[in-house]
PDB file of C-alpha atoms in Angstrom:
ATOM      1  CA  UNK A 274       0.000   0.000   0.000  1.00  0.00           C
ATOM      2  CA  UNK A 275       1.364   3.399  -1.029  1.00  0.00           C
ATOM      3  CA  UNK A 276       0.237   6.305   1.137  1.00  0.00           C
ATOM      4  CA  UNK A 277       2.951   8.856   0.385  1.00  0.00           C
ATOM      5  CA  UNK A 278       3.324  11.230  -2.526  1.00  0.00           C
ATOM      6  CA  UNK A 279       6.124  10.416  -4.991  1.00  0.00           C
ATOM      7  CA  UNK A 280       9.097  12.600  -5.849  1.00  0.00           C
ATOM      8  CA  UNK A 281      10.455  12.890  -9.389  1.00  0.00           C
ATOM      9  CA  UNK A 282      14.166  13.082 -10.139  1.00  0.00           C
ATOM     10  CA  UNK A 283      15.799  15.243 -12.798  1.00  0.00           C
ATOM     11  CA  UNK A 284      15.945  12.249 -15.176  1.00  0.00           C
ATOM     12  CA  UNK A 285      12.252  11.432 -14.693  1.00  0.00           C
ATOM     13  CA  UNK A 286      12.750   8.607 -12.195  1.00  0.00           C
ATOM     14  CA  UNK A 287       9.834   8.326  -9.760  1.00  0.00           C
ATOM     15  CA  UNK A 288      10.683   7.606  -6.116  1.00  0.00           C
ATOM     16  CA  UNK A 289       8.041   6.439  -3.648  1.00  0.00           C
ATOM     17  CA  UNK A 290       7.799   4.627  -0.314  1.00  0.00           C
ATOM     18  CA  UNK A 291       5.364   1.874   0.631  1.00  0.00           C
ATOM     19  CA  UNK A 292       3.922   0.128   3.679  1.00  0.00           C
ATOM     20  CA  UNK A 293       5.636  -3.068   2.498  1.00  0.00           C
ATOM     21  CA  UNK A 294       8.823  -1.548   3.990  1.00  0.00           C
ATOM     22  CA  UNK A 295      10.260  -0.648   0.584  1.00  0.00           C
ATOM     23  CA  UNK A 296      11.411   2.401  -1.330  1.00  0.00           C
ATOM     24  CA  UNK A 297      10.911   2.045  -5.064  1.00  0.00           C
ATOM     25  CA  UNK A 298      12.624   3.807  -7.960  1.00  0.00           C
ATOM     26  CA  UNK A 299      10.438   3.547 -11.070  1.00  0.00           C
ATOM     27  CA  UNK A 300      11.070   4.451 -14.681  1.00  0.00           C
ATOM     28  CA  UNK A 301       8.849   7.474 -15.239  1.00  0.00           C
ATOM     29  CA  UNK A 302       7.929   6.431 -18.793  1.00  0.00           C
ATOM     30  CA  UNK A 303       7.316   2.695 -18.385  1.00  0.00           C
ATOM     31  CA  UNK A 304       6.760   2.164 -14.650  1.00  0.00           C
ATOM     32  CA  UNK A 305       9.451  -0.525 -14.623  1.00  0.00           C
ATOM     33  CA  UNK A 306      11.249  -0.959 -11.295  1.00  0.00           C
ATOM     34  CA  UNK A 307      14.816   0.386 -11.534  1.00  0.00           C
ATOM     35  CA  UNK A 308      15.661  -0.589  -7.950  1.00  0.00           C
ATOM     36  CA  UNK A 309      14.045  -1.168  -4.585  1.00  0.00           C
ATOM     37  CA  UNK A 310      15.362  -0.770  -1.047  1.00  0.00           C
ATOM     38  CA  UNK A 311      13.933  -2.668   1.920  1.00  0.00           C
ATOM     39  CA  UNK A 312      13.815  -0.790   5.231  1.00  0.00           C
ATOM     40  CA  UNK A 313      13.262  -2.097   8.769  1.00  0.00           C
ATOM     41  CA  UNK A 314       9.722  -0.739   8.958  1.00  0.00           C
ATOM     42  CA  UNK A 315       6.895   0.843   6.943  1.00  0.00           C
ATOM     43  CA  UNK A 316       7.412   3.974   4.865  1.00  0.00           C
ATOM     44  CA  UNK A 317       4.564   6.468   4.631  1.00  0.00           C
ATOM     45  CA  UNK A 318       6.425   9.743   4.192  1.00  0.00           C
ATOM     46  CA  UNK A 319       7.145  11.387   0.832  1.00  0.00           C
ATOM     47  CA  UNK A 320      10.810  11.458  -0.237  1.00  0.00           C
ATOM     48  CA  UNK A 321      12.925  14.529  -0.929  1.00  0.00           C
ATOM     49  CA  UNK A 322      15.688  14.655  -3.537  1.00  0.00           C
ATOM     50  CA  UNK A 323      18.985  16.471  -3.019  1.00  0.00           C
ATOM     51  CA  UNK A 324      20.855  18.398  -5.696  1.00  0.00           C
ATOM     52  CA  UNK A 325      23.225  15.441  -6.138  1.00  0.00           C
ATOM     53  CA  UNK A 326      20.323  13.022  -6.644  1.00  0.00           C
ATOM     54  CA  UNK A 327      20.382  11.556  -3.132  1.00  0.00           C
ATOM     55  CA  UNK A 328      16.936  10.371  -2.032  1.00  0.00           C
ATOM     56  CA  UNK A 329      16.024  11.213   1.574  1.00  0.00           C
ATOM     57  CA  UNK A 330      13.024   9.456   3.098  1.00  0.00           C
ATOM     58  CA  UNK A 331      11.743   8.773   6.610  1.00  0.00           C
ATOM     59  CA  UNK A 332      10.439   5.472   7.944  1.00  0.00           C
ATOM     60  CA  UNK A 333       7.641   4.871  10.439  1.00  0.00           C
ATOM     61  CA  UNK A 334       6.956   3.134  13.751  1.00  0.00           C
ATOM     62  CA  UNK A 335       9.520   2.186  16.427  1.00  0.00           C
ATOM     63  CA  UNK A 336      13.113   2.309  15.217  1.00  0.00           C
ATOM     64  CA  UNK A 337      12.318   4.946  12.613  1.00  0.00           C
ATOM     65  CA  UNK A 338      15.160   6.360  10.538  1.00  0.00           C
ATOM     66  CA  UNK A 339      15.830   9.070   8.015  1.00  0.00           C
ATOM     67  CA  UNK A 340      17.413   7.224   5.103  1.00  0.00           C
ATOM     68  CA  UNK A 341      19.826   8.643   2.547  1.00  0.00           C
ATOM     69  CA  UNK A 342      19.819   6.486  -0.593  1.00  0.00           C
ATOM     70  CA  UNK A 343      21.820   6.787  -3.792  1.00  0.00           C
ATOM     71  CA  UNK A 344      19.235   7.842  -6.377  1.00  0.00           C
ATOM     72  CA  UNK A 345      20.889   5.858  -9.176  1.00  0.00           C
ATOM     73  CA  UNK A 346      21.476   2.542  -7.393  1.00  0.00           C
ATOM     74  CA  UNK A 347      19.362   2.530  -4.206  1.00  0.00           C
ATOM     75  CA  UNK A 348      22.445   1.863  -2.081  1.00  0.00           C
ATOM     76  CA  UNK A 349      22.153   3.196   1.470  1.00  0.00           C
ATOM     77  CA  UNK A 350      24.538   6.060   2.175  1.00  0.00           C
ATOM     78  CA  UNK A 351      23.554   6.490   5.813  1.00  0.00           C
ATOM     79  CA  UNK A 352      20.644   6.263   8.241  1.00  0.00           C
ATOM     80  CA  UNK A 353      19.843   8.653  11.102  1.00  0.00           C
ATOM     81  CA  UNK A 354      17.767   6.942  13.791  1.00  0.00           C
ATOM     82  CA  UNK A 355      15.115   8.863  15.737  1.00  0.00           C
ATOM     83  CA  UNK A 356      13.180   6.071  17.485  1.00  0.00           C
ATOM     84  CA  UNK A 357       9.642   7.071  16.452  1.00  0.00           C
ATOM     85  CA  UNK A 358       7.972   7.556  13.074  1.00  0.00           C
ATOM     86  CA  UNK A 359       8.847  10.268  10.562  1.00  0.00           C
ATOM     87  CA  UNK A 360       5.499  11.028   8.891  1.00  0.00           C
ATOM     88  CA  UNK A 361       6.565  13.883   6.594  1.00  0.00           C
ATOM     89  CA  UNK A 362       9.281  14.720   4.105  1.00  0.00           C
ATOM     90  CA  UNK A 363      12.429  16.632   5.049  1.00  0.00           C
ATOM     91  CA  UNK A 364      13.312  20.096   3.799  1.00  0.00           C
ATOM     92  CA  UNK A 365      16.799  20.604   2.385  1.00  0.00           C
ATOM     93  CA  UNK A 366      18.710  23.803   3.126  1.00  0.00           C
ATOM     94  CA  UNK A 367      21.027  25.606   0.743  1.00  0.00           C
ATOM     95  CA  UNK A 368      24.043  24.026   2.485  1.00  0.00           C
ATOM     96  CA  UNK A 369      22.548  20.525   2.307  1.00  0.00           C
ATOM     97  CA  UNK A 370      21.270  20.438   5.891  1.00  0.00           C
ATOM     98  CA  UNK A 371      18.151  18.277   6.287  1.00  0.00           C
ATOM     99  CA  UNK A 372      15.326  19.488   8.518  1.00  0.00           C
ATOM    100  CA  UNK A 373      12.464  17.210   9.563  1.00  0.00           C
ATOM    101  CA  UNK A 374      10.036  16.456  12.360  1.00  0.00           C
ATOM    102  CA  UNK A 375       9.115  13.211  14.100  1.00  0.00           C
ATOM    103  CA  UNK A 376       6.579  11.620  16.404  1.00  0.00           C
ATOM    104  CA  UNK A 377       9.311  11.936  19.058  1.00  0.00           C
ATOM    105  CA  UNK A 378       8.005  15.537  19.344  1.00  0.00           C
ATOM    106  CA  UNK A 379      11.331  16.819  18.055  1.00  0.00           C
ATOM    107  CA  UNK A 380      12.578  18.791  15.065  1.00  0.00           C
ATOM    108  CA  UNK A 381      15.939  17.565  13.807  1.00  0.00           C
ATOM    109  CA  UNK A 382      18.655  19.203  11.728  1.00  0.00           C
ATOM    110  CA  UNK A 383      21.011  16.655  10.169  1.00  0.00           C
ATOM    111  CA  UNK A 384      24.122  17.429   8.156  1.00  0.00           C
ATOM    112  CA  UNK A 385      24.526  16.066   4.633  1.00  0.00           C
ATOM    113  CA  UNK A 386      26.844  13.348   5.979  1.00  0.00           C
ATOM    114  CA  UNK A 387      24.181  12.030   8.381  1.00  0.00           C
ATOM    115  CA  UNK A 388      25.531  13.591  11.597  1.00  0.00           C
ATOM    116  CA  UNK A 389      23.221  15.553  13.905  1.00  0.00           C
ATOM    117  CA  UNK A 390      23.470  19.320  13.802  1.00  0.00           C
ATOM    118  CA  UNK A 391      20.809  20.074  16.427  1.00  0.00           C
ATOM    119  CA  UNK A 392      17.420  19.028  17.746  1.00  0.00           C
ATOM    120  CA  UNK A 393      14.532  21.068  19.143  1.00  0.00           C
ATOM    121  CA  UNK A 394      11.791  19.627  21.334  1.00  0.00           C
ATOM    122  CA  UNK A 395       8.158  20.666  20.936  1.00  0.00           C
ATOM    123  CA  UNK A 396       5.176  19.561  23.005  1.00  0.00           C
ATOM    124  CA  UNK A 397       3.528  17.271  20.466  1.00  0.00           C
ATOM    125  CA  UNK A 398       4.084  14.847  17.591  1.00  0.00           C
ATOM    126  CA  UNK A 399       5.090  16.537  14.338  1.00  0.00           C
ATOM    127  CA  UNK A 400       3.287  15.687  11.094  1.00  0.00           C
ATOM    128  CA  UNK A 401       4.131  18.960   9.322  1.00  0.00           C
ATOM    129  CA  UNK A 402       6.974  19.195   6.835  1.00  0.00           C
ATOM    130  CA  UNK A 403       9.230  22.182   7.469  1.00  0.00           C
ATOM    131  CA  UNK A 404       9.570  25.146   5.138  1.00  0.00           C
ATOM    132  CA  UNK A 405      12.758  27.178   4.886  1.00  0.00           C
ATOM    133  CA  UNK A 406      12.449  30.951   4.667  1.00  0.00           C
ATOM    134  CA  UNK A 407      14.780  33.896   4.328  1.00  0.00           C
ATOM    135  CA  UNK A 408      18.007  33.765   6.364  1.00  0.00           C
ATOM    136  CA  UNK A 409      17.528  30.008   6.792  1.00  0.00           C
ATOM    137  CA  UNK A 410      14.617  30.233   9.221  1.00  0.00           C
ATOM    138  CA  UNK A 411      12.832  26.877   9.565  1.00  0.00           C
ATOM    139  CA  UNK A 412       9.039  27.027   9.974  1.00  0.00           C
ATOM    140  CA  UNK A 413       7.235  23.916  11.204  1.00  0.00           C
ATOM    141  CA  UNK A 414       3.918  23.025  12.843  1.00  0.00           C
ATOM    142  CA  UNK A 415       3.447  20.691  15.808  1.00  0.00           C
ATOM    143  CA  UNK A 416       0.791  18.664  17.592  1.00  0.00           C
ATOM    144  CA  UNK A 417       1.122  21.011  20.579  1.00  0.00           C
ATOM    145  CA  UNK A 418      -0.987  23.512  18.561  1.00  0.00           C
ATOM    146  CA  UNK A 419       1.974  25.730  17.676  1.00  0.00           C
ATOM    147  CA  UNK A 420       3.874  26.970  14.677  1.00  0.00           C
ATOM    148  CA  UNK A 421       7.585  27.392  15.391  1.00  0.00           C
ATOM    149  CA  UNK A 422      10.153  29.582  13.655  1.00  0.00           C
ATOM    150  CA  UNK A 423      13.597  28.120  14.359  1.00  0.00           C
ATOM    151  CA  UNK A 424      17.070  29.390  13.533  1.00  0.00           C
ATOM    152  CA  UNK A 425      18.311  26.952  10.895  1.00  0.00           C
ATOM    153  CA  UNK A 426      21.925  27.168  12.094  1.00  0.00           C
ATOM    154  CA  UNK A 427      21.468  26.767  15.844  1.00  0.00           C
ATOM    155  CA  UNK A 428      17.922  25.446  16.376  1.00  0.00           C
ATOM    156  CA  UNK A 429      17.103  28.431  18.587  1.00  0.00           C
ATOM    157  CA  UNK A 430      13.396  29.251  18.839  1.00  0.00           C
ATOM    158  CA  UNK A 431      13.013  32.671  17.178  1.00  0.00           C
ATOM    159  CA  UNK A 432       9.253  32.816  17.800  1.00  0.00           C
ATOM    160  CA  UNK A 433       6.205  30.624  18.160  1.00  0.00           C
ATOM    161  CA  UNK A 434       2.460  31.049  17.843  1.00  0.00           C
ATOM    162  CA  UNK A 435      -0.210  28.974  19.585  1.00  0.00           C
ATOM    163  CA  UNK A 436      -3.361  28.237  17.577  1.00  0.00           C
ATOM    164  CA  UNK A 437      -6.524  26.633  18.890  1.00  0.00           C
ATOM    165  CA  UNK A 438      -5.707  23.218  17.419  1.00  0.00           C
ATOM    166  CA  UNK A 439      -2.947  20.981  16.098  1.00  0.00           C
ATOM    167  CA  UNK A 440      -0.831  22.217  13.189  1.00  0.00           C
ATOM    168  CA  UNK A 441      -0.284  19.272  10.798  1.00  0.00           C
ATOM    169  CA  UNK A 442      -0.271  21.679   7.854  1.00  0.00           C
ATOM    170  CA  UNK A 443       3.109  22.325   6.244  1.00  0.00           C
ATOM    171  CA  UNK A 444       3.747  26.069   5.962  1.00  0.00           C
ATOM    172  CA  UNK A 445       4.077  27.862   2.643  1.00  0.00           C
ATOM    173  CA  UNK A 446       6.258  30.934   2.252  1.00  0.00           C
ATOM    174  CA  UNK A 447       5.535  33.813  -0.111  1.00  0.00           C
ATOM    175  CA  UNK A 448       8.352  35.471  -2.014  1.00  0.00           C
ATOM    176  CA  UNK A 449       7.888  38.494   0.223  1.00  0.00           C
ATOM    177  CA  UNK A 450       8.566  36.363   3.327  1.00  0.00           C
ATOM    178  CA  UNK A 451       5.007  35.979   4.570  1.00  0.00           C
ATOM    179  CA  UNK A 452       4.219  32.556   6.087  1.00  0.00           C
ATOM    180  CA  UNK A 453       0.869  30.788   5.561  1.00  0.00           C
ATOM    181  CA  UNK A 454      -0.401  27.670   7.340  1.00  0.00           C
ATOM    182  CA  UNK A 455      -3.575  25.989   8.575  1.00  0.00           C
ATOM    183  CA  UNK A 456      -4.683  24.503  11.893  1.00  0.00           C
ATOM    184  CA  UNK A 457      -7.259  22.011  13.098  1.00  0.00           C
ATOM    185  CA  UNK A 458      -8.924  24.989  14.811  1.00  0.00           C
ATOM    186  CA  UNK A 459     -10.421  25.672  11.363  1.00  0.00           C
ATOM    187  CA  UNK A 460      -8.332  28.733  10.583  1.00  0.00           C
ATOM    188  CA  UNK A 461      -5.768  29.690   7.961  1.00  0.00           C
ATOM    189  CA  UNK A 462      -3.090  32.059   9.265  1.00  0.00           C
ATOM    190  CA  UNK A 463      -0.739  34.563   7.664  1.00  0.00           C
ATOM    191  CA  UNK A 464       2.354  35.771   9.523  1.00  0.00           C
ATOM    192  CA  UNK A 465       5.201  38.106   8.757  1.00  0.00           C
ATOM    193  CA  UNK A 466       8.707  36.659   9.056  1.00  0.00           C
ATOM    194  CA  UNK A 467       9.182  38.495  12.363  1.00  0.00           C
ATOM    195  CA  UNK A 468       6.262  36.645  13.978  1.00  0.00           C
ATOM    196  CA  UNK A 469       3.647  39.372  13.574  1.00  0.00           C
ATOM    197  CA  UNK A 470       0.230  37.955  12.697  1.00  0.00           C
ATOM    198  CA  UNK A 471      -1.167  39.671   9.616  1.00  0.00           C
ATOM    199  CA  UNK A 472      -4.541  37.929   9.318  1.00  0.00           C
ATOM    200  CA  UNK A 473      -6.466  34.719   9.724  1.00  0.00           C
ATOM    201  CA  UNK A 474      -9.423  33.285   7.833  1.00  0.00           C
ATOM    202  CA  UNK A 475     -12.047  30.985   9.365  1.00  0.00           C
ATOM    203  CA  UNK A 476     -12.997  27.875   7.356  1.00  0.00           C
ATOM    204  CA  UNK A 477     -15.872  25.477   7.931  1.00  0.00           C
ATOM    205  CA  UNK A 478     -13.750  22.648   9.311  1.00  0.00           C
ATOM    206  CA  UNK A 479     -10.332  21.461  10.370  1.00  0.00           C
ATOM    207  CA  UNK A 480      -7.357  22.255   8.141  1.00  0.00           C
ATOM    208  CA  UNK A 481      -4.893  19.399   7.654  1.00  0.00           C
ATOM    209  CA  UNK A 482      -3.719  20.251   4.143  1.00  0.00           C
ATOM    210  CA  UNK A 483      -0.907  22.585   3.193  1.00  0.00           C
ATOM    211  CA  UNK A 484      -1.445  25.886   1.387  1.00  0.00           C
ATOM    212  CA  UNK A 485      -0.352  26.594  -2.165  1.00  0.00           C
ATOM    213  CA  UNK A 486       0.445  30.143  -3.249  1.00  0.00           C
ATOM    214  CA  UNK A 487      -0.756  31.082  -6.715  1.00  0.00           C
ATOM    215  CA  UNK A 488       0.741  33.635  -9.049  1.00  0.00           C
ATOM    216  CA  UNK A 489       0.819  36.376 -10.040  1.00  0.00           C
ATOM    217  CA  UNK A 490      -1.447  37.782  -7.327  1.00  0.00           C
ATOM    218  CA  UNK A 491      -0.467  35.543  -4.392  1.00  0.00           C
ATOM    219  CA  UNK A 492      -3.866  33.868  -3.964  1.00  0.00           C
ATOM    220  CA  UNK A 493      -3.802  31.180  -1.244  1.00  0.00           C
ATOM    221  CA  UNK A 494      -5.392  27.807  -2.031  1.00  0.00           C
ATOM    222  CA  UNK A 495      -6.016  25.361   0.836  1.00  0.00           C
ATOM    223  CA  UNK A 496      -8.427  22.537   1.661  1.00  0.00           C
ATOM    224  CA  UNK A 497     -10.577  22.129   4.769  1.00  0.00           C
ATOM    225  CA  UNK A 498     -12.785  19.357   6.102  1.00  0.00           C
TER     226      UNK A 498
END
């Protein structure tokens, strides 16, 4: 069973994880399997692809790891263990640092060689994927009802905002630096990069999805249930 979204490499290869404990690399034109990698546990998170073609993907359940796989061969480069599931895809910084959240209630920053840079503890499980803004600020939602803005270099908490519900929504960042995200309190929020709330919009239900910013006028599209 495949529950994650795929990622597509520069050569058209499709990478996707599955609950059968495997990561698959598929030919984008024919669907033929180019390689498969078997992990220790299920994989439900979408992969992310580095500039060098490395495929980064998190595994679920106890003993969860962030895997770094060679995109051409599927060979494991390294694995960073976190102990609890990684339900979302990592974000990759300009210097190759990987940022991701986990059900351990922590945000991790891992160097491109698989060594830990820092970790930051929140008060709830993290289902949101991080977004990287200007000056390397890492924005991520948590099950403790908060959105956090973390310094990408040190992991220091620059600011946080408490909503009325969990924040599984992955933030989206406008070119002007404004941050948009949803919450299970039924609201969509807009914040300036300095933590100042600009507005919120009330929907008719919980917001689990992530916003998309349209062009050229910056219209925000987001689902609600």
